[in-house]
Coordinates of C-alpha atoms and ligand atoms in Angstrom, one line a residue:
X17 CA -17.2 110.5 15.3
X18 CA -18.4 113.4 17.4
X19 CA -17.9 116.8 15.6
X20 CA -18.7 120.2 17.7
X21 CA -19.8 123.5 15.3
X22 CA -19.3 126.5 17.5
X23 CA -19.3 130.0 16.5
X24 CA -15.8 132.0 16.7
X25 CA -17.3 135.4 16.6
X26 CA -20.4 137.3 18.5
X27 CA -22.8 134.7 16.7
X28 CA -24.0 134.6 13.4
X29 CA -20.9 133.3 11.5
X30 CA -23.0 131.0 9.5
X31 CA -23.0 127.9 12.2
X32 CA -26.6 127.0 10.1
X33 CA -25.0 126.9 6.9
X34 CA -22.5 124.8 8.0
X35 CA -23.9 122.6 10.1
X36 CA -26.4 121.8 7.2
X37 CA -23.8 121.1 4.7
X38 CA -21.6 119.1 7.1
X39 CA -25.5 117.2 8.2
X40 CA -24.9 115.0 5.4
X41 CA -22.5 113.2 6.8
X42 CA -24.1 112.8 10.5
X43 CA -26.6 110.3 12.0
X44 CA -27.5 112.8 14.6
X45 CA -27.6 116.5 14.5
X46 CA -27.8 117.7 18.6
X47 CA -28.4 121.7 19.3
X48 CA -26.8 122.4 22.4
X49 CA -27.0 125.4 24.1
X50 CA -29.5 128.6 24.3
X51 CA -32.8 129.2 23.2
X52 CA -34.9 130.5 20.6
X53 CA -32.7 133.8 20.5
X54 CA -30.5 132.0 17.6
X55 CA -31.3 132.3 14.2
X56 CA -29.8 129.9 12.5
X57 CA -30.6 130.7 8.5
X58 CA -30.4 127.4 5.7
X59 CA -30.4 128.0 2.1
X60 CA -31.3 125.2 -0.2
X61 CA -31.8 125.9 -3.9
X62 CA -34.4 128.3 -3.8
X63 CA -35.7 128.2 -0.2
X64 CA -34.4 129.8 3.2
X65 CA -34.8 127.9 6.0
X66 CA -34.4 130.1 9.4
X67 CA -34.1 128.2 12.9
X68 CA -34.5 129.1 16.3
X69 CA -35.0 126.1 18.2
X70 CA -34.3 123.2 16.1
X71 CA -31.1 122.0 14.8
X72 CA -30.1 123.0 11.3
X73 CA -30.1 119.5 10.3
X74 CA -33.4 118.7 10.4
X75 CA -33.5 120.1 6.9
X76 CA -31.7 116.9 5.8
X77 CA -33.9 114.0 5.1
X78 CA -33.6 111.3 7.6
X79 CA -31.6 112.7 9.9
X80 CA -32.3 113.2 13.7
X81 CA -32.1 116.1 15.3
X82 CA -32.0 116.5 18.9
X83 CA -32.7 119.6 21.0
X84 CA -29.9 119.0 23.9
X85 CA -29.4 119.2 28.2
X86 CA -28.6 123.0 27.9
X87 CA -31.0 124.1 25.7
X88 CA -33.7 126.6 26.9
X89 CA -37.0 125.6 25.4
X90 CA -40.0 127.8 24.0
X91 CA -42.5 125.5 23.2
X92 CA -44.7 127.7 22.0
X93 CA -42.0 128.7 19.1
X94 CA -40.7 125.5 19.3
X95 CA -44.4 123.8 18.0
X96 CA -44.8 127.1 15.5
X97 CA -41.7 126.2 14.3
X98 CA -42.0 122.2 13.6
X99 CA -45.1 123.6 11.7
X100 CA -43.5 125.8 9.7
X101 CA -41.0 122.7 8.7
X102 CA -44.1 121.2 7.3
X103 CA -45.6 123.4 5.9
X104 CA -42.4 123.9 3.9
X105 CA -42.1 120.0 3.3
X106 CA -39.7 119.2 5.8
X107 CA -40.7 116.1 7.3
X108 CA -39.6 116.2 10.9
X109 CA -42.2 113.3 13.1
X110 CA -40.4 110.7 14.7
X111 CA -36.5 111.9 13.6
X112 CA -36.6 115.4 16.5
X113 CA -36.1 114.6 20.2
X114 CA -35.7 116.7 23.1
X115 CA -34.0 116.5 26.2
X116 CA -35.8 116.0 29.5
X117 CA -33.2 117.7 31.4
X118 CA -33.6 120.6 28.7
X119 CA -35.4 123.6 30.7
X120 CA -38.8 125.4 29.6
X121 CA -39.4 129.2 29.0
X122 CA -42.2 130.3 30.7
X123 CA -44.2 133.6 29.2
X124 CA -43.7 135.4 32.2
X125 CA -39.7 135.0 31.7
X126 CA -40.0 136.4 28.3
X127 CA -41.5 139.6 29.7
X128 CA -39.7 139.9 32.6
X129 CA -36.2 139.8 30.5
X130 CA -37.9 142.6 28.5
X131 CA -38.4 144.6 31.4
X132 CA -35.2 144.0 33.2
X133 CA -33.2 144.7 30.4
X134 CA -34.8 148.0 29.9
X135 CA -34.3 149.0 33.7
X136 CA -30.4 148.0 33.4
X137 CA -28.1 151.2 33.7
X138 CA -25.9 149.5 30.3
X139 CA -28.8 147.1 28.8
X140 CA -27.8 144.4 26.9
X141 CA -29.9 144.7 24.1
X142 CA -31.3 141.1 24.8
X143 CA -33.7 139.3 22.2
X144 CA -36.0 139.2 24.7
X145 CA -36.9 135.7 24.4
X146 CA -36.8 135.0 27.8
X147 CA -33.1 133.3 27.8
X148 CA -31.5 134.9 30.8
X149 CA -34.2 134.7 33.5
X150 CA -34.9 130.8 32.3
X151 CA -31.0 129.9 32.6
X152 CA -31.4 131.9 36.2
X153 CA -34.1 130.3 37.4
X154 CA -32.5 127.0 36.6
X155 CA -29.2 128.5 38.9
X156 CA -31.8 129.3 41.1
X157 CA -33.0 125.8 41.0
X158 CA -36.7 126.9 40.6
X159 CA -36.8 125.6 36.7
X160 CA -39.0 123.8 35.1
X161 CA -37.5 120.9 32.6
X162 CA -39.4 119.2 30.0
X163 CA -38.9 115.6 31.9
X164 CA -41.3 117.7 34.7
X165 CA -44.2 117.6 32.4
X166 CA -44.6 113.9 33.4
X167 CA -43.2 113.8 36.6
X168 CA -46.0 113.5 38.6
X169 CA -44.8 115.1 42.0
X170 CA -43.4 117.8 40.3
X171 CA -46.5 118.6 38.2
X172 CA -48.4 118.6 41.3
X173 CA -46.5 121.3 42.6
X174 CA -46.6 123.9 39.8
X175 CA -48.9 126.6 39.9
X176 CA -52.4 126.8 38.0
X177 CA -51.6 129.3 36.0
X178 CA -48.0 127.3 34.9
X179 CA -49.8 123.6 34.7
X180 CA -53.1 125.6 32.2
X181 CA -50.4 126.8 30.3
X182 CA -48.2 123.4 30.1
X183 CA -51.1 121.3 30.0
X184 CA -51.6 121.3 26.2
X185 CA -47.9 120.4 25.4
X186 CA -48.0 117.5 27.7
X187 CA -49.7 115.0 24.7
X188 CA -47.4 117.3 22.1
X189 CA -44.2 116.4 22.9
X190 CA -44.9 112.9 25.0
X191 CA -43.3 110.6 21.9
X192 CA -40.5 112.9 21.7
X193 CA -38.9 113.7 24.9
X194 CA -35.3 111.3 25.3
X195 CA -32.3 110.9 27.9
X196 CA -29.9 112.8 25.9
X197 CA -27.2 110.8 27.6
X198 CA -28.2 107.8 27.0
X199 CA -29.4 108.5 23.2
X200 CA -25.8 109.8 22.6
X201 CA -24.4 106.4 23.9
X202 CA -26.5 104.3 21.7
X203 CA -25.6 106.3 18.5
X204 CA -22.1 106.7 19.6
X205 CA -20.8 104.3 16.7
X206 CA -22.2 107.0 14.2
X207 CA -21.6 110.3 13.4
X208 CA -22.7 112.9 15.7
X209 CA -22.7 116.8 14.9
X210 CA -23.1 119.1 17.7
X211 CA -24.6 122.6 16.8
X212 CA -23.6 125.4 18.6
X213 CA -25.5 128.3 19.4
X214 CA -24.4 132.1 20.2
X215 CA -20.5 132.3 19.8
X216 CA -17.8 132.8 22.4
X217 CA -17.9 136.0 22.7
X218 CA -21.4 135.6 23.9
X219 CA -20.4 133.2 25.9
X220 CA -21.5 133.1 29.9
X221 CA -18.0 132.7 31.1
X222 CA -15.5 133.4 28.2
X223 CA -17.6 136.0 26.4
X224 CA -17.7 140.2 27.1
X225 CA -19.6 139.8 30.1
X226 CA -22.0 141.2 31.3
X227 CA -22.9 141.5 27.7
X228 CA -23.3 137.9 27.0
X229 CA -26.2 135.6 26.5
X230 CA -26.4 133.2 29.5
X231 CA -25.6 129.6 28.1
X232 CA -22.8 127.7 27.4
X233 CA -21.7 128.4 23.5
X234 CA -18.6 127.4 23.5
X235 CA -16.7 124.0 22.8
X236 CA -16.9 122.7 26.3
X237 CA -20.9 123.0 26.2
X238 CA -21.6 120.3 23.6
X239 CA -20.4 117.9 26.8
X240 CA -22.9 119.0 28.6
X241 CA -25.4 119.5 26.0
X242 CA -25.0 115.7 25.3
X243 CA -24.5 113.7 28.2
X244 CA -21.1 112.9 27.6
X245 CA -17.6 113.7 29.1
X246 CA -15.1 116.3 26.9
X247 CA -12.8 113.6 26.0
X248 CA -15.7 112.0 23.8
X249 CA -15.6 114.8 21.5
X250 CA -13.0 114.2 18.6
X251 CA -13.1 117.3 17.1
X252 CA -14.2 121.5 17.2
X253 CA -14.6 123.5 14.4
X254 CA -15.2 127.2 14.4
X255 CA -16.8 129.5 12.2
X256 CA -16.2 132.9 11.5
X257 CA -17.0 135.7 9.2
X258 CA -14.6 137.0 6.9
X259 CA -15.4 140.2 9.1
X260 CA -16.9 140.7 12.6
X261 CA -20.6 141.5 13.7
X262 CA -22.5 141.9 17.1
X263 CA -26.3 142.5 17.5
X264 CA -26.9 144.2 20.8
X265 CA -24.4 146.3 23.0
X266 CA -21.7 145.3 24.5
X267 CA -17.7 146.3 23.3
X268 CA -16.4 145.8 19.8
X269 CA -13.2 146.7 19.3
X270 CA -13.0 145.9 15.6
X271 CA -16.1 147.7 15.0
X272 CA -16.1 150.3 11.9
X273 CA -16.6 153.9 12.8
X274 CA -17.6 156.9 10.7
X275 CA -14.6 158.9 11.5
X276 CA -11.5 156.1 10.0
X277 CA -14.1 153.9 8.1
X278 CA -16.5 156.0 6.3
X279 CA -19.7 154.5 5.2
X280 CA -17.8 150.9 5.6
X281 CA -20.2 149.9 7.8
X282 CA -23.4 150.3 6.1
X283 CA -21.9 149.2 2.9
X284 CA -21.0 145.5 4.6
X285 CA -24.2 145.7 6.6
X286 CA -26.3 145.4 3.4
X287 CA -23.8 143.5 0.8
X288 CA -23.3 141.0 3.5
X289 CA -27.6 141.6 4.6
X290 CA -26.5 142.0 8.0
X291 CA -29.3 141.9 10.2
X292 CA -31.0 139.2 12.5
X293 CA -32.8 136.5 11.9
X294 CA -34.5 136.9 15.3
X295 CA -34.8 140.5 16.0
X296 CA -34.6 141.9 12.7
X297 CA -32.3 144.3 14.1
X298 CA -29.2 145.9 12.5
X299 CA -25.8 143.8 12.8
X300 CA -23.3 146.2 14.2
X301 CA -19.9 145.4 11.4
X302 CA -16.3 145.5 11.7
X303 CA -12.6 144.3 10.6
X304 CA -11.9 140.8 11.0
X305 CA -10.6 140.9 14.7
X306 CA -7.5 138.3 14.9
X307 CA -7.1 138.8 18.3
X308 CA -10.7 137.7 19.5
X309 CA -10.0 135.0 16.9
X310 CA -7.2 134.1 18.3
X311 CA -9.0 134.0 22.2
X312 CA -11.5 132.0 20.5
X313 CA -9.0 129.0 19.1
X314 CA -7.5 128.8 21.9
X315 CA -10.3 128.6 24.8
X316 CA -12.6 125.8 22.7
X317 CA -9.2 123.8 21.5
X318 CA -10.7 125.0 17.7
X319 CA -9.2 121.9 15.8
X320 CA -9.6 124.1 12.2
X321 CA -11.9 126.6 11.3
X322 CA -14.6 127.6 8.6
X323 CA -14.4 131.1 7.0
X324 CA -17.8 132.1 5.6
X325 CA -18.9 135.4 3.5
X326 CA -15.5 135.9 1.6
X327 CA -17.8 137.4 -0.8
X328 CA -19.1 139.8 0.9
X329 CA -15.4 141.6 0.2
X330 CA -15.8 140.8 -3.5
X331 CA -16.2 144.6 -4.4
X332 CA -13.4 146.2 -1.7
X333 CA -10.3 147.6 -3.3
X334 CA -8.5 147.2 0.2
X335 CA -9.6 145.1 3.3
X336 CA -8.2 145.5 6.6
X337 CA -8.1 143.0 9.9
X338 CA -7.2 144.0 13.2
X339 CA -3.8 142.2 14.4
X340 CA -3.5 143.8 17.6
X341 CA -5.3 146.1 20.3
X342 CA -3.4 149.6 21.4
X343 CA -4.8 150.2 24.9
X344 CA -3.5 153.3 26.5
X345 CA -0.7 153.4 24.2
X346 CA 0.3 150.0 24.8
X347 CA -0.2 147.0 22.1
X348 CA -1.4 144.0 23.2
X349 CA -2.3 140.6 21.4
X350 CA -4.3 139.3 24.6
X351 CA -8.2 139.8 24.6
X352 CA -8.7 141.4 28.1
X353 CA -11.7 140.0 30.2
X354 CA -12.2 143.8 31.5
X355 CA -14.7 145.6 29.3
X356 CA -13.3 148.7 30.7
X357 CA -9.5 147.8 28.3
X358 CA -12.1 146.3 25.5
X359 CA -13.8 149.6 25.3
X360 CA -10.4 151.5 24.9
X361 CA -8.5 149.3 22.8
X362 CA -8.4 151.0 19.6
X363 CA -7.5 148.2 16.4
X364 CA -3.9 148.0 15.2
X365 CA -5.0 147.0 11.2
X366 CA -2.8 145.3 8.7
X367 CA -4.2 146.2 4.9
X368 CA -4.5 143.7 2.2
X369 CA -5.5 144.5 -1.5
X370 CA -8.8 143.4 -2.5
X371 CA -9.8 140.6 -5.5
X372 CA -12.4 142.7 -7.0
X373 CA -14.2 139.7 -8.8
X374 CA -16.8 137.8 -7.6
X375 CA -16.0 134.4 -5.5
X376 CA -19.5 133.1 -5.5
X377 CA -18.9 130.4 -8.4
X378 CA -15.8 129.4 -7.2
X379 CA -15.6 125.5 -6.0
X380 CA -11.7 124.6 -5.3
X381 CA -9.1 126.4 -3.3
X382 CA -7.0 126.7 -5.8
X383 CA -9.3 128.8 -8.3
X384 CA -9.5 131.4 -5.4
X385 CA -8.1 134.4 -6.5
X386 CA -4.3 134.9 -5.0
X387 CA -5.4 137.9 -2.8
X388 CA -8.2 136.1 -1.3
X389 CA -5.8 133.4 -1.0
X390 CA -3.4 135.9 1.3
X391 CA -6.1 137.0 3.3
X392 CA -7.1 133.7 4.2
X393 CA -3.7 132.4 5.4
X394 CA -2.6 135.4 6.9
X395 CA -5.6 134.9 9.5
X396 CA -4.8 131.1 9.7
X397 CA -0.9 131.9 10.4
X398 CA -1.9 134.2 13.1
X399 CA -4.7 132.1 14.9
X400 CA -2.1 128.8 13.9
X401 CA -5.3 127.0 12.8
X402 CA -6.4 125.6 9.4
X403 CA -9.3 126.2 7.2
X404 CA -11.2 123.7 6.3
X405 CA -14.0 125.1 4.6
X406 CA -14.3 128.4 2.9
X407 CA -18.1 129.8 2.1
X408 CA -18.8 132.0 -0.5
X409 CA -22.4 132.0 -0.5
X410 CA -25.2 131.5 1.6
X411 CA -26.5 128.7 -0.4
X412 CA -25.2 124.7 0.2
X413 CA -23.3 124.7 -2.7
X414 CA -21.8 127.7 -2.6
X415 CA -18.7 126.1 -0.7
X416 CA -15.3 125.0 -0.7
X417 CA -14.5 121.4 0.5
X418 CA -10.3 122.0 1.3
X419 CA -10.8 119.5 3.7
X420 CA -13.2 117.5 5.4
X421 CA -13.7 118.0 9.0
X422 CA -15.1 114.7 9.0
X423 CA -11.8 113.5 8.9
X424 CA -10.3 112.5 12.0
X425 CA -7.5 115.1 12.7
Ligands
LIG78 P1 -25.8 131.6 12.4 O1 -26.6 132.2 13.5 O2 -24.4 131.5 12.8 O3 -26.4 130.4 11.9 O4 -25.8 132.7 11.2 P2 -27.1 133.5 10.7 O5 -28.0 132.6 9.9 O6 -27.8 134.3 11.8 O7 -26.4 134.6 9.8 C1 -25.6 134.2 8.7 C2 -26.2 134.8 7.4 O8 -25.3 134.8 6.4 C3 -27.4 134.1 6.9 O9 -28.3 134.9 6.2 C4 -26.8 133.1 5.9 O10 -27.7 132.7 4.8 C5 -25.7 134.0 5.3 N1 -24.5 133.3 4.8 C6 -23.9 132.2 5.4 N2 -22.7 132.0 4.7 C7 -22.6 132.9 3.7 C8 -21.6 133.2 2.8 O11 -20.6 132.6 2.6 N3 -21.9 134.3 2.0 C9 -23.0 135.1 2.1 N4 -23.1 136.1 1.3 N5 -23.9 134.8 3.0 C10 -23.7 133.8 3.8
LIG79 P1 -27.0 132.8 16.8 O1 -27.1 131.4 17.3 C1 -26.1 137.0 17.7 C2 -27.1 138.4 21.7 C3 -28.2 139.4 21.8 C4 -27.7 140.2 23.1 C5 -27.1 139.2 23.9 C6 -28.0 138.6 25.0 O2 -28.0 133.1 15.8 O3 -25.6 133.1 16.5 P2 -30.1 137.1 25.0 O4 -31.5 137.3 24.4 O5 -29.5 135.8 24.6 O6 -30.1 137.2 26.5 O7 -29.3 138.3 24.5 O8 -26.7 138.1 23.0 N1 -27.4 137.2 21.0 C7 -27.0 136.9 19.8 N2 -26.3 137.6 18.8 N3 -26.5 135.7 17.4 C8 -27.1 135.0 18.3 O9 -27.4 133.7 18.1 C9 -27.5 135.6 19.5 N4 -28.1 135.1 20.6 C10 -28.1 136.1 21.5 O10 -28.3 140.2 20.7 O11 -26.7 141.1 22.7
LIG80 MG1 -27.9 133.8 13.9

């Protein structure tokens, strides 16, 4: 079976957690899109695993992990991060792979994505990893993959300065570069998880351009990312937090503000320990935004969905999600492509009453308490999509099984 993990939101949802507790159950574990400007966090008993490059389940024993096609590949972080893996006693030789086709991130991109972004009239507020000027000198068609490293003709044609700087990697990553494509096909009898990165609202073409990242997060990229046509994948799930972040700039509409919300924002910021894994930078917070949710479901074809930090509400009294936008005085349930309406649209909120008790040692739907119960199919109603999985924890065990995505729908 081939199972797709993309996130719902702005990124962040938890796609790591997930992916690592669904990795069990997979032969192959294939990231497929962006670069080291994911962090993708792993908790096992008492260690945190964070991920950039590699897919979250590499932390699983025997399991292969594959960085895929659209991937944008740091090798520098990529070796600093297998070394960390080892250091922590993750065995990783032999079981990660990487796509030829998957394209390299010089140093020169990194800092030139710094400086562009600064020069911008609205910056982004990139990672400044290098992601955007890599993805556009592959549209360019003035990349460089991995596969180049041993093409000979290719090689020859790279600069002194690029082949001095590539030359060490060459004998690095040799044993593990793969056709993606055709490694798919000869595993395609066992269970493949795809790992998305970003979310698709930071998606290239269905995200809040031009604040996006530049790859292909959303469902339809895990095609791409692994050789194969859409109609091989069986099913998509999506995650998303029991409220909404972004990092960066960019619209929010959800977003808590000081004026209606109070100190809201800071008080789910550090409950919830909302900032990056990359950056370290502050997680902007809001409501749950149904409507984004709803855009979400529909443009992936989300089969069902995984809520994570429900806990994160433990403490609220009252706990709001946005079930509309009011744009110049009109309401509207469509999320608008222009940022110009996303910026006006102020949140039409529906209130629910809190739980006020801790969720984190809950294991079974039905021991959820019948508030957070409400909350949770009032968003599935709206969105008309089922929830598999409900997390209540950062750690593996911390979550509820109400049905297992591994099951064919
Ligand atoms: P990703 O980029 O989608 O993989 O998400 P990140 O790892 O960047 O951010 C998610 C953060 O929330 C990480 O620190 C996770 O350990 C943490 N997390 C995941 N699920 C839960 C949950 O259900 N409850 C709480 N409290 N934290 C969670
Ligand atoms: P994961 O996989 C959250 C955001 C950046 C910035 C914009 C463009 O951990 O969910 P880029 O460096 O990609 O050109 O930055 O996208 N961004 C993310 N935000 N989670 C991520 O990944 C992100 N990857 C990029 O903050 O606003
Ligand atoms: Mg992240």
């Amino acid at each position: 079976m081939k199972l797709v993990v993309i996130g719902a939101q702005w990124g962040d949802e938890g796609k790591g957690k997930i992916v690592d507790y669904l990795a069990e159950k997979a032969d192959v574990v294939l990231r497929y899109s962006g670069g080291a400007n994911a962090g993708h966090t792993v908790v096992l008993n008492d260690q945190t695993f964070k991920l950039h490059l590699i897919p979250s389940g590499v932390i699983t024993p025997e399991k292969q992990a594959v960085l895929g096609i659209g991937m944008v590949v740091d090798l520098e972080n990529l070796f600093e991060e297998l070394d960390g893996l080892e250091g922590s006693g993750i065995a990783w030789r032999g079981r990660v792979f990487i796509s030829d086709r998957a394209h390299i991130v010089l140093p020169q991109y990194k800092e030139a994505d710094r400086k562009r972004d600064a020069e911008r009239r609205m910056p982004i507020g990139t990672t400044g990893r290098g992601i955007g000027v890599t993805y556009a000198q592959k549209a360019h068609r003035d990349g460089i993959r991995i596969g180049d490293l041993f093409d000979g003709e290719v090689w020859n044609r790279l600069s002194k300065e690029e082949r001095a700087f590539l030359e060490p990697y060459r004998e690095k990553i040799r044993d593990m570069v793969v056709d993606v494509s055709r490694f798919i096909h000869e595993h395609r009898e066992g269970n493949i998880l795809f790992e998305g990165a970003q979310g698709t609202l930071l998606d290239l073409d269905l995200g809040t351009y031009p604040f996006v990242s530049s790859g292909i997060s959303c469902a339809a990229g895990a095609a791409i990312g692994g050789g194969i046509g859409p109609h091989s994948l069986d099913r998509v799930l999506g995650v998303f937090k029991a409220y909404s972040t972004r990092v960066g700039n960019g619209p929010f509409p959800s977003e808590f503000t000081e004026q209606r919300d109070g100190s809201l924002g800071d008080t789910i910021r550090e409950i919830g320990k909302e900032y990056g894994v990359t950056t370290g930078r502050p997680r902007r917070c809001g409501y749950l935004d149904l409507v984004a949710l709803s855009y979400a479901c529909r443009s992936n074809s989300i089969d069902a969905l995984c809520l994570t930090k429900l806990d994160v509400y433990d403490g609220m009294e009252e706990i709001k999600v946005c079930t509309a936008y009011s744009i110049n005085g009109q309401q509207t349930r469509d999320f608008p492509a222009a940022i110009d309406r996303l910026n006006k649209a102020q949140p039409v909120v529906k209130s629910f009453p809190g739980w006020m008790q801790s969720l984190r040692d809950c294991r079974s739907y039905a021991n959820l308490p019948v508030e957070a119960r409400t909350y949770i199919e009032f968003a599935e109603q709206y969105v008309q999509t089922p929830v598999e999985i409900v997390s209540v924890g950062p750690s593996r065990s911390e979550t509820i099984l109400r049905r297992n995505p591994w099951t064919p729908s």
